[in-house]
Short mmCIF file of C-alpha atoms in Angstrom, two decimals:
data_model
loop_
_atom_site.label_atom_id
_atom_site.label_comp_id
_atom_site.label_asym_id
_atom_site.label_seq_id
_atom_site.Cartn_x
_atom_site.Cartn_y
_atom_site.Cartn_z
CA UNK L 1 -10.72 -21.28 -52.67
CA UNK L 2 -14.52 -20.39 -51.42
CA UNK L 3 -14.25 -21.60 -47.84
CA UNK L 4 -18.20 -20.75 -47.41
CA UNK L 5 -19.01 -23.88 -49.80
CA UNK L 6 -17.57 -26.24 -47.80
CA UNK L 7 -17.02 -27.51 -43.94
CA UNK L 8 -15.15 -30.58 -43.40
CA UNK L 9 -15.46 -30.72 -39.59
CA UNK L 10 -11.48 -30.39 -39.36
CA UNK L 11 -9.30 -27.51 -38.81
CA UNK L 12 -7.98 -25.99 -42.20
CA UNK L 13 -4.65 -24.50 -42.09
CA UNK L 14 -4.91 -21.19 -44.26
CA UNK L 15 -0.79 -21.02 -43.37
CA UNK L 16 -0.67 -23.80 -46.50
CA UNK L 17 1.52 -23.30 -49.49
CA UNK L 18 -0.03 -23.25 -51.93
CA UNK L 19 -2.99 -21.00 -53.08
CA UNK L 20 -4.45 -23.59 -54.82
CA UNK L 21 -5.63 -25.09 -51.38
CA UNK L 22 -3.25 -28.02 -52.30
CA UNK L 23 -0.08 -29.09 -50.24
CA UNK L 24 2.61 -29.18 -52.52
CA UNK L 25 5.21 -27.80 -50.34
CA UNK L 26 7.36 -25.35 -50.60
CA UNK L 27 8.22 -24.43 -54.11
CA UNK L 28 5.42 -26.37 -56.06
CA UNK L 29 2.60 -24.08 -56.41
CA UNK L 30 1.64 -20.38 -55.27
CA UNK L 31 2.47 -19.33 -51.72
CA UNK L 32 -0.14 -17.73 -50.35
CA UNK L 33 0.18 -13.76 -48.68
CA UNK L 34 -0.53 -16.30 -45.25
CA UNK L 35 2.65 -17.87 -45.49
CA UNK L 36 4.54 -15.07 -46.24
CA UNK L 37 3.16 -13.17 -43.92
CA UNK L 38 3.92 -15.47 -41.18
CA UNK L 39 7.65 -15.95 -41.91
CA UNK L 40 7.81 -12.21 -42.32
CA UNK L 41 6.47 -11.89 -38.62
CA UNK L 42 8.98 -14.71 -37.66
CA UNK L 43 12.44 -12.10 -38.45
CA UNK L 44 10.30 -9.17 -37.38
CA UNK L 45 10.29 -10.42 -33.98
CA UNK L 46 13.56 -11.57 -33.81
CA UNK L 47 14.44 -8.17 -35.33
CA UNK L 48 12.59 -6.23 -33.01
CA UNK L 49 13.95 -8.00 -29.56
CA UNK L 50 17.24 -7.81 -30.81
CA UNK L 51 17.45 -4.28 -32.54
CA UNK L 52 15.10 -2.74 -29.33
CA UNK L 53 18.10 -4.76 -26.88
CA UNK L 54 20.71 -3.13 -28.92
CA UNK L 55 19.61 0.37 -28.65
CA UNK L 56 18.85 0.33 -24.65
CA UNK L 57 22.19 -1.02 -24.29
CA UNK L 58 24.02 1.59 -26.70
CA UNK L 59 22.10 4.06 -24.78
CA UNK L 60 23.14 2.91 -21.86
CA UNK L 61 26.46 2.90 -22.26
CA UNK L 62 26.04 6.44 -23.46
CA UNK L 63 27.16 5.21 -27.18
CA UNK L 64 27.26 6.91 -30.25
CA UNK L 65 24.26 6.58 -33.01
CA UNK L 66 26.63 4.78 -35.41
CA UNK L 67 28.25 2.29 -32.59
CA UNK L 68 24.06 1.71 -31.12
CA UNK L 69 22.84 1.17 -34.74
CA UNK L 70 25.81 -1.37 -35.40
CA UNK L 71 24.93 -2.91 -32.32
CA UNK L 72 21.52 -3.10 -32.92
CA UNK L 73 21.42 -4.33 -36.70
CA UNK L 74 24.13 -7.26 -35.09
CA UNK L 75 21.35 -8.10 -32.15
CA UNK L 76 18.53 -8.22 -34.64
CA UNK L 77 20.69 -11.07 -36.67
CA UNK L 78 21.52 -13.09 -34.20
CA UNK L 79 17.91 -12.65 -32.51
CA UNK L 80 16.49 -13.07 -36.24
CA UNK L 81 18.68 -16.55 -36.92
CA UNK L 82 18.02 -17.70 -33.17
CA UNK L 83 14.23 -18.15 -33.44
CA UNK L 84 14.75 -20.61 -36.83
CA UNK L 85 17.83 -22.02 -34.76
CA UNK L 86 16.01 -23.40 -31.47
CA UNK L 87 12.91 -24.28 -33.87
CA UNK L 88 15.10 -26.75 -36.24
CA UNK L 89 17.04 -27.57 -33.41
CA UNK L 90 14.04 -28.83 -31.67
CA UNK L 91 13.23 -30.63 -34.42
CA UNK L 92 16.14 -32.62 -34.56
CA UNK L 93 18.78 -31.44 -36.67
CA UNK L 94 22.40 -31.02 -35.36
CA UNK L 95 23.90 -27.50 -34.49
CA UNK L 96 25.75 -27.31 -38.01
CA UNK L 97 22.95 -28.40 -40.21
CA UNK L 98 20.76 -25.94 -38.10
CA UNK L 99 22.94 -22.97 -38.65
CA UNK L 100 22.91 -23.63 -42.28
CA UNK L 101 18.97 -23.96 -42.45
CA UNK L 102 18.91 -21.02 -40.21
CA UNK L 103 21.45 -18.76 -42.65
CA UNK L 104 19.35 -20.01 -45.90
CA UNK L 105 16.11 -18.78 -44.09
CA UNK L 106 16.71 -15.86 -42.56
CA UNK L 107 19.82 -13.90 -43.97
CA UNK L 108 17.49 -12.23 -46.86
CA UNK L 109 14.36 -11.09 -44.91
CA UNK L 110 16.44 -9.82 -42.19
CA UNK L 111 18.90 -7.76 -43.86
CA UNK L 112 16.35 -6.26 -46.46
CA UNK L 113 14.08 -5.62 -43.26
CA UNK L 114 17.18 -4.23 -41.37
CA UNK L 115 17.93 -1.96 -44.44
CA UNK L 116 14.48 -0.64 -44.50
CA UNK L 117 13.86 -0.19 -40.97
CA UNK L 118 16.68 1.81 -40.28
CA UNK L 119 16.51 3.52 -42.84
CA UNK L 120 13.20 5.09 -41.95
CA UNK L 121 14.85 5.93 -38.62
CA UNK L 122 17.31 7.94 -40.36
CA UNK L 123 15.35 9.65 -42.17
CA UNK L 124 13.23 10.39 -39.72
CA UNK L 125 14.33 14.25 -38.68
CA UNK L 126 15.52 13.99 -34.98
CA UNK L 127 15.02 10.38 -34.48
CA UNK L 128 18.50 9.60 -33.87
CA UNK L 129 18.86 11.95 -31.54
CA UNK L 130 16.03 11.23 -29.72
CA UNK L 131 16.42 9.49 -26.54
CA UNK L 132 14.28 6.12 -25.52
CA UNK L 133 12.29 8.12 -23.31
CA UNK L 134 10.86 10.38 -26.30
CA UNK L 135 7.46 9.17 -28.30
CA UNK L 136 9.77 10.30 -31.34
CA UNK L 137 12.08 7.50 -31.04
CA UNK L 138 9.29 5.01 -30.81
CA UNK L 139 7.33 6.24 -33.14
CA UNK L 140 10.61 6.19 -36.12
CA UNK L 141 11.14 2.74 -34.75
CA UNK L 142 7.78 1.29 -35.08
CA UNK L 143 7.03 2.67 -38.06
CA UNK L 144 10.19 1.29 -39.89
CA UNK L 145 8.76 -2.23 -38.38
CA UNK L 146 5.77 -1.54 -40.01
CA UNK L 147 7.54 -0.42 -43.43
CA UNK L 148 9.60 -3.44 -43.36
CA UNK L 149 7.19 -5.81 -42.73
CA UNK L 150 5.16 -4.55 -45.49
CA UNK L 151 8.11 -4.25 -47.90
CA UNK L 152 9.64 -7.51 -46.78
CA UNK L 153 6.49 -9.55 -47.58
CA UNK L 154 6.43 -9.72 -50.95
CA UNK L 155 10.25 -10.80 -50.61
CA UNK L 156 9.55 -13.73 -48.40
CA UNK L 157 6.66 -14.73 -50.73
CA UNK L 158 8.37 -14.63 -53.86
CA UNK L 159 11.48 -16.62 -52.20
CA UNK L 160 9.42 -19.08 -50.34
CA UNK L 161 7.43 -19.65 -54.12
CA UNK L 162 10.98 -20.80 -54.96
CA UNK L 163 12.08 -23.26 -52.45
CA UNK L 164 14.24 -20.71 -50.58
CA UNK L 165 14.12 -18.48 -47.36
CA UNK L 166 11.44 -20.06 -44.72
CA UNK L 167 10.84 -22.64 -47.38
CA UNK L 168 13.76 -24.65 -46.36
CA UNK L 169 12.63 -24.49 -42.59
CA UNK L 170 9.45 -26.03 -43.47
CA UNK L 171 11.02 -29.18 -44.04
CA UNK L 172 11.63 -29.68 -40.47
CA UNK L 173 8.13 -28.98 -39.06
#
């Protein structure tokens, strides 16, 4: 869609669903890079808070890498599913129903942007050894944010195109 030909006077969402510039909903058209894009950055932030949380408290507790990444992976779940939680929450539905919607939206994009995050940190030569305090360490952990939004993208575009992942949140907005 040429947005230059045209000017309605309103606001137009470019977060719509579908690329045709109709609104279909979820899983009747083509999702546009927008939408995906924005449920990607919805995990990555729970993701971040709750995989940066995990590591200052493994650290802190003078941990090992394996007990701080297990920590941290758990945080960036429950950080992850807490976002879509309060959100359909707020929007009415009851604390089962918004688990469910909150497990059907999230558990995909978080674990494949889990998997690729920390895997960049482990392969990143002395990032696991390196200590918060050390541009290394936030440099590997940045980065594999970066990676993983860029890989996990594509995921929650294809899934959303299908009815699934943030698709089923969308329903309660």
């Amino acid at each position: 869609m040429d947005h230059g030909t045209h000017h309605t006077g309103t606001a137009h969402d470019h977060g719509e669903w579908r690329a045709d510039g109709g609104h279909g909903g979820p899983g009747k058209g083509g999702v546009t890079w927008w939408a995906a894009a924005k449920a990607t950055l919805h995990c990555l932030t729970g993701c971040a808070i709750g995989e940066i949380l995990g590591m200052v408290i493994g650290t802190a507790l003078m941990w090992g890498n394996v007990q701080t990444m297990v920590l941290a992976i758990a945080l960036a779940f429950v950080f992850g599913y807490s976002f879509t939680l309060f959100a359909v929450r707020g929007a009415g539905l009851g604390l089962k129903a918004a688990l469910k919607v909150a497990l059907a939206a999230d558990t995909v994009s978080i674990a494949v942007m889990e998997f690729v995050d920390n895997a960049i940190i482990a392969l990143t030569p002395g990032a696991l050894d390196a200590h918060l305090s050390d541009a290394l360490f936030w440099t590997a952990l940045l980065g594999g944010f970066a990676v993983a939004f860029v890989i996990t993208t594509p995921v929650n575009k294809w899934m959303i195109g299908r009815g699934k992942g943030h698709a089923v949140v969308h329903a309660y907005h």
